[in-house]
Tab-separated table of C-alpha atoms in Angstrom:
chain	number	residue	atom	x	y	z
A	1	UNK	CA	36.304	-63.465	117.923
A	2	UNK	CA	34.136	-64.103	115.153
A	3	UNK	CA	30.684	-64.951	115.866
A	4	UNK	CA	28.596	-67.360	113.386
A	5	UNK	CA	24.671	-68.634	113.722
A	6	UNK	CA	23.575	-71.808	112.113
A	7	UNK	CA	20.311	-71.366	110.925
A	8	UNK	CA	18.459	-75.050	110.569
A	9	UNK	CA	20.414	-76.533	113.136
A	10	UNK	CA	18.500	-79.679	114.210
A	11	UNK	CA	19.295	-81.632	110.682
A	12	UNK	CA	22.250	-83.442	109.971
A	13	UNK	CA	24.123	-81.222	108.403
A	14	UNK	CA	23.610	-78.174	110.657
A	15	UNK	CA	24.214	-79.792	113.563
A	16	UNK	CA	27.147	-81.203	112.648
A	17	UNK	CA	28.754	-78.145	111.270
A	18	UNK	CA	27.736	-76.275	114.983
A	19	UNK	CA	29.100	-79.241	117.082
A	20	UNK	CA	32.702	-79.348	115.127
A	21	UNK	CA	32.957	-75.149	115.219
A	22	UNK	CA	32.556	-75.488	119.108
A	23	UNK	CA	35.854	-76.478	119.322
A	24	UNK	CA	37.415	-73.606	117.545
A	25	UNK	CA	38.125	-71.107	119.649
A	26	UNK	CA	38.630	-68.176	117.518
A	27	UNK	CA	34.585	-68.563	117.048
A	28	UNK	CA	31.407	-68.375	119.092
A	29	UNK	CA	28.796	-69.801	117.611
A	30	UNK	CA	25.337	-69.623	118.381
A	31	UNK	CA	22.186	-72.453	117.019
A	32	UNK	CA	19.160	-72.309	116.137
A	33	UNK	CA	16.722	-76.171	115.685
A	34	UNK	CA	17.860	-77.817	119.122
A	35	UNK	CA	15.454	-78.804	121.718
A	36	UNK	CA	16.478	-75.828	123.902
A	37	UNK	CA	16.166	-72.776	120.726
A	38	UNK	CA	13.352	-73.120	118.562
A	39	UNK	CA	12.957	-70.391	115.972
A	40	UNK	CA	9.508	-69.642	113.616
A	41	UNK	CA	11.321	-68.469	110.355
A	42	UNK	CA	7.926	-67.219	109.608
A	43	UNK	CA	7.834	-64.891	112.466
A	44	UNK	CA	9.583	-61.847	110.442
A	45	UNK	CA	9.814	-59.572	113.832
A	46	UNK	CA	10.810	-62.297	115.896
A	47	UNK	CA	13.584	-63.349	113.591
A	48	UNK	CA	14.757	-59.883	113.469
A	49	UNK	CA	15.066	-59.424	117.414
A	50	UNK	CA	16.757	-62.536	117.165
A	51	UNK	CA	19.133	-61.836	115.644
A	52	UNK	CA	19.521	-58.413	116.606
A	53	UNK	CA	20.415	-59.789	119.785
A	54	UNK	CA	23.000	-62.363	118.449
A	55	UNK	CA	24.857	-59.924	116.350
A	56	UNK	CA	26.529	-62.373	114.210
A	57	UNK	CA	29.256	-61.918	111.858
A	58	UNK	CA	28.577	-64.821	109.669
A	59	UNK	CA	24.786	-66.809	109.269
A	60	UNK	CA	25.241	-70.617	107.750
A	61	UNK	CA	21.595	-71.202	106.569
A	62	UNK	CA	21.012	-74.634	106.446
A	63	UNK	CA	17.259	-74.350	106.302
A	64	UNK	CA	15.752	-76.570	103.728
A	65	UNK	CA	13.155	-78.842	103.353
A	66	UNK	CA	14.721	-81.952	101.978
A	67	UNK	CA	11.889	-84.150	100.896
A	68	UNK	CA	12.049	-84.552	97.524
A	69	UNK	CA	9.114	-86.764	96.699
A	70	UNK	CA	7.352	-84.329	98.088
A	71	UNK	CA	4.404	-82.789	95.604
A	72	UNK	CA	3.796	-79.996	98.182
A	73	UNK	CA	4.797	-77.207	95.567
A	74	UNK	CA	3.706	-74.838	98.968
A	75	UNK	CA	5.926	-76.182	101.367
A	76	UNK	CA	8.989	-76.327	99.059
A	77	UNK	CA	8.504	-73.004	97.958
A	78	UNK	CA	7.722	-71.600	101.840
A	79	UNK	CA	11.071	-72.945	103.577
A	80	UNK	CA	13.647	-73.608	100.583
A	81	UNK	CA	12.843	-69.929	99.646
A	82	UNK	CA	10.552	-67.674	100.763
A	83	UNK	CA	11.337	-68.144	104.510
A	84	UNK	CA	14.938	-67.938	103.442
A	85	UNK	CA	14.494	-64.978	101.379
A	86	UNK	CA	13.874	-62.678	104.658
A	87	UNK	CA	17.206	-63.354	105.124
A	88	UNK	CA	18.447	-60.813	102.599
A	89	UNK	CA	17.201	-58.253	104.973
A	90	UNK	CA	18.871	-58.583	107.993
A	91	UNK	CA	22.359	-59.459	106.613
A	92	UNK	CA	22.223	-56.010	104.673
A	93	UNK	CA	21.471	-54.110	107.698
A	94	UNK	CA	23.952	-55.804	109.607
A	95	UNK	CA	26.256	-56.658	107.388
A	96	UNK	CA	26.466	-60.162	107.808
A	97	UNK	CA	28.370	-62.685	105.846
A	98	UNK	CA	26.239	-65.295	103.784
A	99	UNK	CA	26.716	-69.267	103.730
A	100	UNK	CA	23.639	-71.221	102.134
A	101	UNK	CA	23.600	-74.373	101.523
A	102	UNK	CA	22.129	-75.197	98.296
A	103	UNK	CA	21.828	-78.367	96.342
A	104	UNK	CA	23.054	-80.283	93.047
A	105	UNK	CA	19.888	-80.621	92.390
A	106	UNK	CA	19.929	-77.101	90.350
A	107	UNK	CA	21.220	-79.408	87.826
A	108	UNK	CA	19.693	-82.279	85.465
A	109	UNK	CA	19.728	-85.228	86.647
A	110	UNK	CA	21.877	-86.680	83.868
A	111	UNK	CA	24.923	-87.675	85.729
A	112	UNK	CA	26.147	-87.451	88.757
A	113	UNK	CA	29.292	-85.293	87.993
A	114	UNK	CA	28.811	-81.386	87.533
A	115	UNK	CA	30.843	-78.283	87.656
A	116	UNK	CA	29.549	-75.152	88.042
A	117	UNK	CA	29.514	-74.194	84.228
A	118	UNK	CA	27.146	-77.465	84.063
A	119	UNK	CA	23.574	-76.973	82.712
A	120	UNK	CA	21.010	-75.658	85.359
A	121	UNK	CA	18.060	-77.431	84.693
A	122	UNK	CA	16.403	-79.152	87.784
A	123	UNK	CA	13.131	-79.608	85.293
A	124	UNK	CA	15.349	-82.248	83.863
A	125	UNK	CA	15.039	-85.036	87.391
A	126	UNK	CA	11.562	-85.673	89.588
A	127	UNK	CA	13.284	-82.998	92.541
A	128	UNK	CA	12.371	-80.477	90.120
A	129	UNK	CA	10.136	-78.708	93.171
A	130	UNK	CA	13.214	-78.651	95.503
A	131	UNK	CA	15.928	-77.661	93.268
A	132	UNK	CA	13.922	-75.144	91.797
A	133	UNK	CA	13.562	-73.714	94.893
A	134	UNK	CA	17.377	-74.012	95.784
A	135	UNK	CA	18.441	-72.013	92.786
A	136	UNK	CA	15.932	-69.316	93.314
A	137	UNK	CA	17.310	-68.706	96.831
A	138	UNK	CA	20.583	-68.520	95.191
A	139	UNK	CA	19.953	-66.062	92.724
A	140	UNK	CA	18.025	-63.700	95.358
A	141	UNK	CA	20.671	-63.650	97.609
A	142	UNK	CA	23.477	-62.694	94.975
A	143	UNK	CA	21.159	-59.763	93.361
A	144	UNK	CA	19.842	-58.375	96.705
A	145	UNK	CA	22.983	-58.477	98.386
A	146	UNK	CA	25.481	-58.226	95.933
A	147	UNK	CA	24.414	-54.528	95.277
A	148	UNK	CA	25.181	-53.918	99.243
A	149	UNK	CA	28.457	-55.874	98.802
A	150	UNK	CA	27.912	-58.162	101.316
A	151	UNK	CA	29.865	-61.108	100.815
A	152	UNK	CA	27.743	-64.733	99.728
A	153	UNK	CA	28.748	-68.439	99.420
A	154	UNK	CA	26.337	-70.311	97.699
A	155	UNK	CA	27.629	-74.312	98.443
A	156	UNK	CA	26.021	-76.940	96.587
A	157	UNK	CA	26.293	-80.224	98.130
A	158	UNK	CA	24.809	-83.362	97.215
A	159	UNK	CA	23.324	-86.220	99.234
A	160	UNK	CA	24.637	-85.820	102.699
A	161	UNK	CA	24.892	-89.245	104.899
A	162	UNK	CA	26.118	-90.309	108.097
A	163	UNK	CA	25.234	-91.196	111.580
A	164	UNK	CA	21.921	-89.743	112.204
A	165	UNK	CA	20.945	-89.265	108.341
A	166	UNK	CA	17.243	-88.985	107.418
A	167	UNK	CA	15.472	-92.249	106.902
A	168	UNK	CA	14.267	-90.910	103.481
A	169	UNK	CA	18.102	-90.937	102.596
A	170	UNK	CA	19.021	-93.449	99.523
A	171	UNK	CA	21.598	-95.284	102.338
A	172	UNK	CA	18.801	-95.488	104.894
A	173	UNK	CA	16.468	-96.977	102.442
A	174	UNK	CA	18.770	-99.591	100.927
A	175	UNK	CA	19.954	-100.448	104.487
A	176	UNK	CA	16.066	-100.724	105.501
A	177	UNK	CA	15.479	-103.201	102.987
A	178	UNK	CA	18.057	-105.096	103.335
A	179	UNK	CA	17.727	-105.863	107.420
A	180	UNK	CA	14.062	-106.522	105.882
A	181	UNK	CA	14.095	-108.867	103.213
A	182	UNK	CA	18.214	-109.624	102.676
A	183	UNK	CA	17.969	-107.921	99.770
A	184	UNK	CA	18.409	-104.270	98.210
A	185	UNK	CA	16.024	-103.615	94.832
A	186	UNK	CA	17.368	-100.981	92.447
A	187	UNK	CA	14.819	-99.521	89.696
A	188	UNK	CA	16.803	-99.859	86.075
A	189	UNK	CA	19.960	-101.365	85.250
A	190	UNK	CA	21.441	-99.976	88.499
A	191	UNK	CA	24.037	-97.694	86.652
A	192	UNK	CA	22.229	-94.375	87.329
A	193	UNK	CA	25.535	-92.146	89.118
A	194	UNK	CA	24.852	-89.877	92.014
A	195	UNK	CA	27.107	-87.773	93.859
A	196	UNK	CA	27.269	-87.622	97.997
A	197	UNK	CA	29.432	-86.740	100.942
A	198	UNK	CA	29.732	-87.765	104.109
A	199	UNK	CA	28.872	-84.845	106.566
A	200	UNK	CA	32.015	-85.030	108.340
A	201	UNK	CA	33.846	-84.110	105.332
A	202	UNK	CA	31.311	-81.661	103.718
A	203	UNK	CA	32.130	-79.795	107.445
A	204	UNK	CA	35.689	-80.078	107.253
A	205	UNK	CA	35.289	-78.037	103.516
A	206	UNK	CA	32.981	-75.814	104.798
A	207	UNK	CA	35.218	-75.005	107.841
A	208	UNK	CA	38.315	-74.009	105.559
A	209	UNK	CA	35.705	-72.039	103.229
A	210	UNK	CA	34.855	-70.175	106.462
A	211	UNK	CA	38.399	-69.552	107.690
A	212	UNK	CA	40.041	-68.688	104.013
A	213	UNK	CA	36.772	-66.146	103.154
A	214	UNK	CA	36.015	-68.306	100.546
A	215	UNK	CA	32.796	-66.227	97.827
A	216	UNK	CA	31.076	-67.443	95.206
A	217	UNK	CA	28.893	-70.471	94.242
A	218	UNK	CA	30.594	-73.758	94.553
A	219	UNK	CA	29.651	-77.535	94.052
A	220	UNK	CA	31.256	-79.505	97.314
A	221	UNK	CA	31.294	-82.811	95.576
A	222	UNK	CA	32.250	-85.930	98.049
A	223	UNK	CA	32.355	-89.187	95.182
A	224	UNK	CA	30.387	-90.073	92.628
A	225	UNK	CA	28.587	-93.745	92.481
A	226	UNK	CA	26.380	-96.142	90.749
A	227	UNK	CA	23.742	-97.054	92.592
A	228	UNK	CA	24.352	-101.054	92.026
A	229	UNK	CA	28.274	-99.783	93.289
A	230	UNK	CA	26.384	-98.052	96.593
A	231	UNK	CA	23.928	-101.403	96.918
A	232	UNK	CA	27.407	-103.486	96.816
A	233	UNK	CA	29.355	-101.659	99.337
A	234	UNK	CA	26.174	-101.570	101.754
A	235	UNK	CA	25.977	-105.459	101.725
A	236	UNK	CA	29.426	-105.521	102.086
A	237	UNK	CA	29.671	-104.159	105.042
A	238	UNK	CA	27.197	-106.253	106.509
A	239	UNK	CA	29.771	-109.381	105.705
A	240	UNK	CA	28.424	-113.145	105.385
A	241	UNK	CA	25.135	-114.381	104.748
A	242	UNK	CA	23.465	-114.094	100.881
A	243	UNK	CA	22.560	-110.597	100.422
A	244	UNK	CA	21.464	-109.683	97.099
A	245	UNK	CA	21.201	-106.665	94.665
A	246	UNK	CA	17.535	-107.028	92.602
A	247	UNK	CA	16.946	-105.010	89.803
């Protein structure tokens, strides 16, 4: 039986991926971010008897802090890497397989289609902090971990939605407004393209990447939208009344 921990557990994306591997039952898997298992990622020794007591054969680390308009170069730097970084350790000595969930925000923020060949520049778009961040992580855990061979997936995704999404979340906002005021303002012409994926199917991809021992650095792209297109859709699921896009 193979045994996986989900490191960052109590966001959207980590819990989901831990409540949809429960019912697999060629897999234990083991949280950490619920009420009942709270874990200090700071706490080096702690972390380490943590996990020495798990024994896992795979860590997802979906650590990450996710506020982008954040200008707390600290924080960003603290969780998105450094915390993550002491991860390097422990999956050499155990030899534990590596998920990590990275962003598309590695890239400019030019368009909202990429492959990985694309241009990494997150100086390029205002998450410059958090993408930054992201890619460091990446390249830390290929160097220090490639030389052990110990096997790394580096996924990145792009906004995440669905039930239970931050309220910082572009969806959340234009919903906000638009239960507020009728109304959902866009900044430009509206034509800006970003790329997201529902968490159910971003779980479903990284369940097959997990069965088929899937390595490397991939982008798990969902679709990719205008944000006038996104505005639309919202209202139109609301049906009747006369909601309006402002830009």
């Amino acid at each position: 039986m193979i045994k996986i921990l989900i490191l960052g557990s109590s966001g959207l994306l980590g819990r989901k991926i831990y409540e949809t591997l429960l019912f697999n039952k060629k897999i234990k898997v083991v949280h950490t971010g619920l009420k009942k298992r709270k874990i200090n990622f700071k706490n080096k020794a702690f972390l380490k008897k943590f996990i020495n007591s798990v024994k896992p054969n795979i860590i997802i680390n979906c650590i990450a802090n996710t506020d982008t308009y954040s200008k707390d170069r600290q924080k960003h730097w603290d969780v998105n890497y450094k915390g993550v970084a002491e991860l390097t350790d422990f999956c050499n000595y155990w030899r534990v397989r590596l998920i990590h969930i990275s962003s598309d925000y590695v890239y400019a923020n030019s368009s909202g289609n990429y492959n990985e060949q694309a241009l990494i520049d997150p100086a390029e778009n205002g998450d410059c902090l958090y993408g930054l961040s992201k890619f460091n992580s990446e390249i830390l855990f290929r160097y220090l971990l490639k030389k052990h061979e110990i096997n790394v997936t580096n996924l990145r995704v792009p906004i995440v939605y669905g039930e239970k999404m931050d309220k910082t979340r572009i969806h959340k906002t234009f919903e906000s407004e638009l239960k507020e005021n009728n109304t959902i303002s866009i900044w430009g012409n509206g034509e800006r393209v970003i790329s997201h994926i529902c968490v159910d199917e971003l779980v479903a991809k990284v369940d097959k990447i997990i069965t088929n021992k899937i390595y490397g650095t991939y982008n798990l792209m969902g679709e990719s939208i205008s944000l006038i297109k996104l505005a639309e859709r919202i209202i139109n699921k609301k049906k009747g009344g006369d909601s309006k896009v402002v830009l």
